[in-house]
Amino acid sequence: KPWKKDSPGAGARNEALRAIKRFGRTLWRRWSGYHRRSRVETKMNCMKLLGQKLMSRDFDRQTAELQVRIAILNRFTALGIPVTQPVG
């Protein structure tokens, strides 16, 4: 349902709704990059769940700490992806 014109961000939201109605949600996602943005937001939330703050003070150690967190997330993601094999 479209928002009233006087509310903040209503113009952009209403334009997105018109585009979805005209072209379909799938095409709108590709055109706007919504799916990629949504996936990035989800990954950032996962990063925050591993800890809000960095423990190290040194920049190089902070970099290493973030790389370890990313490696953990990548491993969890790999475990959750199904492996399909042809049968027969």
XYZ file of N, CA and C in Angstrom:
264
model
N 0.848 -1.179 0.000
C 0.000 0.000 0.000
C 0.894 1.243 0.000
N 0.673 2.176 -0.911
C 1.514 3.381 -0.975
C 1.390 4.243 0.289
N 2.510 4.893 0.620
C 2.516 5.806 1.765
C 2.002 7.173 1.322
N 1.628 7.991 2.326
C 1.229 9.372 2.046
C 2.452 10.163 1.592
N 2.239 11.150 0.746
C 3.362 11.896 0.161
C 4.142 12.717 1.177
N 3.530 13.064 2.313
C 4.215 13.924 3.276
C 5.132 13.151 4.214
N 5.093 11.822 4.226
C 5.965 11.054 5.116
C 7.363 10.921 4.496
N 8.414 10.840 5.345
C 9.779 10.777 4.813
C 10.037 9.470 4.055
N 10.652 9.581 2.911
C 10.987 8.424 2.092
C 9.825 7.865 1.297
N 8.698 8.551 1.318
C 7.502 8.043 0.643
C 7.677 8.016 -0.875
N 8.350 9.009 -1.431
C 8.522 9.075 -2.881
C 9.281 7.868 -3.421
N 10.388 7.536 -2.785
C 11.193 6.399 -3.238
C 10.443 5.083 -3.057
N 9.764 4.942 -1.926
C 9.024 3.705 -1.670
C 7.870 3.545 -2.656
N 7.135 4.615 -2.878
C 6.008 4.537 -3.800
C 6.474 4.253 -5.226
N 7.616 4.814 -5.609
C 8.181 4.545 -6.937
C 8.571 3.069 -7.053
N 9.148 2.517 -5.986
C 9.503 1.097 -5.992
C 8.250 0.232 -6.115
N 7.201 0.602 -5.430
C 5.944 -0.155 -5.526
C 5.370 -0.110 -6.938
N 5.456 1.049 -7.576
C 4.968 1.159 -8.953
C 5.797 0.281 -9.896
N 7.111 0.269 -9.693
C 7.977 -0.560 -10.538
C 7.693 -2.047 -10.322
N 7.467 -2.442 -9.071
C 7.141 -3.840 -8.785
C 5.831 -4.229 -9.454
N 4.862 -3.350 -9.374
C 3.564 -3.643 -9.975
C 3.666 -3.746 -11.499
N 4.492 -2.909 -12.094
C 4.603 -2.876 -13.553
C 5.461 -4.023 -14.104
N 6.627 -4.282 -13.480
C 7.582 -5.243 -14.028
C 7.629 -6.576 -13.292
N 7.116 -6.617 -12.071
C 7.206 -7.836 -11.257
C 8.341 -7.723 -10.259
N 8.201 -8.453 -9.167
C 9.178 -8.365 -8.079
C 10.549 -8.888 -8.483
N 10.613 -9.972 -9.247
C 11.899 -10.562 -9.633
C 12.721 -9.599 -10.477
N 12.098 -9.007 -11.467
C 12.807 -8.051 -12.322
C 13.217 -6.814 -11.534
N 12.363 -6.363 -10.634
C 12.688 -5.198 -9.809
C 13.890 -5.478 -8.926
N 13.977 -6.680 -8.348
C 15.128 -7.031 -7.498
C 16.425 -6.954 -8.280
N 16.424 -7.503 -9.497
C 17.642 -7.454 -10.318
C 17.993 -6.023 -10.692
N 16.994 -5.255 -11.064
C 17.224 -3.884 -11.501
C 17.736 -3.011 -10.364
N 17.173 -3.154 -9.172
C 17.526 -2.279 -8.055
C 18.709 -2.786 -7.233
N 19.080 -4.060 -7.406
C 20.142 -4.628 -6.580
C 19.673 -4.975 -5.176
N 18.371 -5.101 -4.990
C 17.817 -5.334 -3.657
C 18.318 -6.639 -3.056
N 18.371 -7.708 -3.858
C 18.758 -9.013 -3.333
C 20.189 -8.990 -2.802
N 21.084 -8.367 -3.535
C 22.484 -8.287 -3.096
C 22.596 -7.473 -1.812
N 21.877 -6.365 -1.749
C 21.895 -5.530 -0.548
C 21.346 -6.300 0.653
N 20.298 -7.074 0.432
C 19.695 -7.861 1.498
C 20.669 -8.916 2.011
N 21.389 -9.558 1.115
C 22.356 -10.579 1.529
C 23.505 -9.969 2.314
N 23.947 -8.783 1.921
C 25.023 -8.103 2.642
C 24.564 -7.729 4.053
N 23.328 -7.239 4.179
C 22.803 -6.893 5.498
C 22.725 -8.116 6.398
N 22.350 -9.256 5.839
C 22.280 -10.489 6.613
C 23.660 -10.910 7.085
N 24.661 -10.832 6.216
C 26.024 -11.200 6.601
C 26.581 -10.254 7.659
N 26.272 -8.968 7.546
C 26.740 -8.016 8.556
C 26.102 -8.317 9.910
N 24.849 -8.735 9.913
C 24.207 -9.127 11.159
C 24.914 -10.344 11.754
N 25.292 -11.304 10.924
C 26.033 -12.473 11.399
C 27.384 -12.065 11.977
N 28.045 -11.102 11.338
C 29.327 -10.607 11.861
C 29.144 -10.011 13.249
N 28.056 -9.275 13.444
C 27.800 -8.662 14.741
C 27.509 -9.707 15.802
N 26.912 -10.833 15.407
C 26.626 -11.890 16.371
C 27.903 -12.540 16.895
N 28.983 -12.471 16.120
C 30.269 -13.007 16.577
C 30.985 -12.056 17.535
N 30.444 -10.887 17.740
C 31.037 -9.935 18.668
C 30.919 -8.525 18.140
N 30.496 -7.609 19.002
C 30.296 -6.223 18.592
C 31.617 -5.466 18.460
N 32.587 -5.811 19.286
C 33.834 -5.042 19.329
C 35.019 -5.904 18.937
N 36.067 -5.239 18.506
C 37.327 -5.914 18.263
C 38.135 -5.905 19.557
N 38.761 -7.024 19.850
C 39.519 -7.141 21.096
C 40.916 -6.510 20.964
N 41.491 -6.584 19.775
C 42.866 -6.115 19.572
C 42.913 -4.599 19.431
N 44.061 -4.041 19.832
C 44.270 -2.602 19.673
C 45.095 -2.279 18.440
N 46.005 -3.163 18.107
C 46.877 -2.968 16.963
C 46.093 -3.206 15.668
N 46.315 -2.366 14.668
C 45.556 -2.462 13.422
C 45.767 -3.793 12.717
N 47.021 -4.273 12.663
C 47.291 -5.548 11.994
C 46.579 -6.701 12.693
N 46.529 -6.668 14.000
C 45.828 -7.717 14.749
C 44.314 -7.602 14.574
N 43.814 -6.377 14.449
C 42.387 -6.197 14.179
C 42.025 -6.796 12.817
N 42.921 -6.573 11.856
C 42.709 -7.144 10.527
C 42.671 -8.661 10.592
N 43.606 -9.238 11.326
C 43.644 -10.696 11.478
C 42.390 -11.204 12.190
N 41.930 -10.473 13.191
C 40.737 -10.856 13.928
C 39.506 -10.875 13.013
N 39.387 -9.866 12.177
C 38.274 -9.831 11.230
C 38.376 -10.956 10.202
N 39.585 -11.267 9.765
C 39.764 -12.354 8.810
C 39.376 -13.698 9.418
N 39.649 -13.880 10.703
C 39.248 -15.110 11.387
C 37.724 -15.191 11.451
N 37.065 -14.086 11.786
C 35.601 -14.074 11.836
C 35.006 -14.387 10.473
N 35.581 -13.823 9.427
C 35.092 -14.080 8.071
C 35.296 -15.537 7.695
N 36.429 -16.114 8.093
C 36.682 -17.529 7.804
C 35.653 -18.410 8.510
N 35.299 -18.054 9.742
C 34.275 -18.806 10.479
C 32.938 -18.719 9.759
N 32.547 -17.512 9.338
C 31.280 -17.340 8.629
C 31.268 -18.110 7.310
N 32.389 -18.076 6.595
C 32.467 -18.803 5.331
C 32.323 -20.311 5.555
N 32.909 -20.797 6.634
C 32.802 -22.227 6.958
C 31.360 -22.594 7.301
N 30.701 -21.764 8.106
C 29.299 -22.015 8.433
C 28.435 -22.000 7.174
N 28.706 -21.065 6.285
C 27.953 -20.986 5.038
C 28.186 -22.242 4.197
N 29.433 -22.698 4.124
C 29.748 -23.894 3.344
C 29.048 -25.119 3.928
N 28.927 -25.191 5.237
C 28.249 -26.327 5.857
C 26.753 -26.318 5.554
N 26.187 -25.142 5.339
C 24.758 -25.040 5.097
C 24.331 -25.202 3.643
N 25.301 -25.249 2.725
C 24.981 -25.383 1.304
C 24.857 -26.871 0.961
N 23.718 -27.288 0.427
C 23.575 -28.709 0.100
C 24.435 -29.119 -1.086
N 24.911 -30.353 -1.047
C 25.688 -30.916 -2.140
C 24.748 -31.843 -2.905
N 24.489 -31.522 -4.159
C 23.581 -32.330 -4.964
C 24.386 -33.271 -5.852
N 23.898 -34.494 -5.941
C 24.549 -35.491 -6.788
C 23.502 -36.159 -7.648
N 23.838 -36.433 -8.903
C 22.859 -37.099 -9.765
C 22.627 -38.542 -9.302
N 21.398 -38.972 -9.402
C 21.036 -40.329 -9.000
C 20.701 -41.147 -10.241
N 21.197 -42.365 -10.264
C 20.809 -43.268 -11.334
C 21.760 -43.425 -12.391
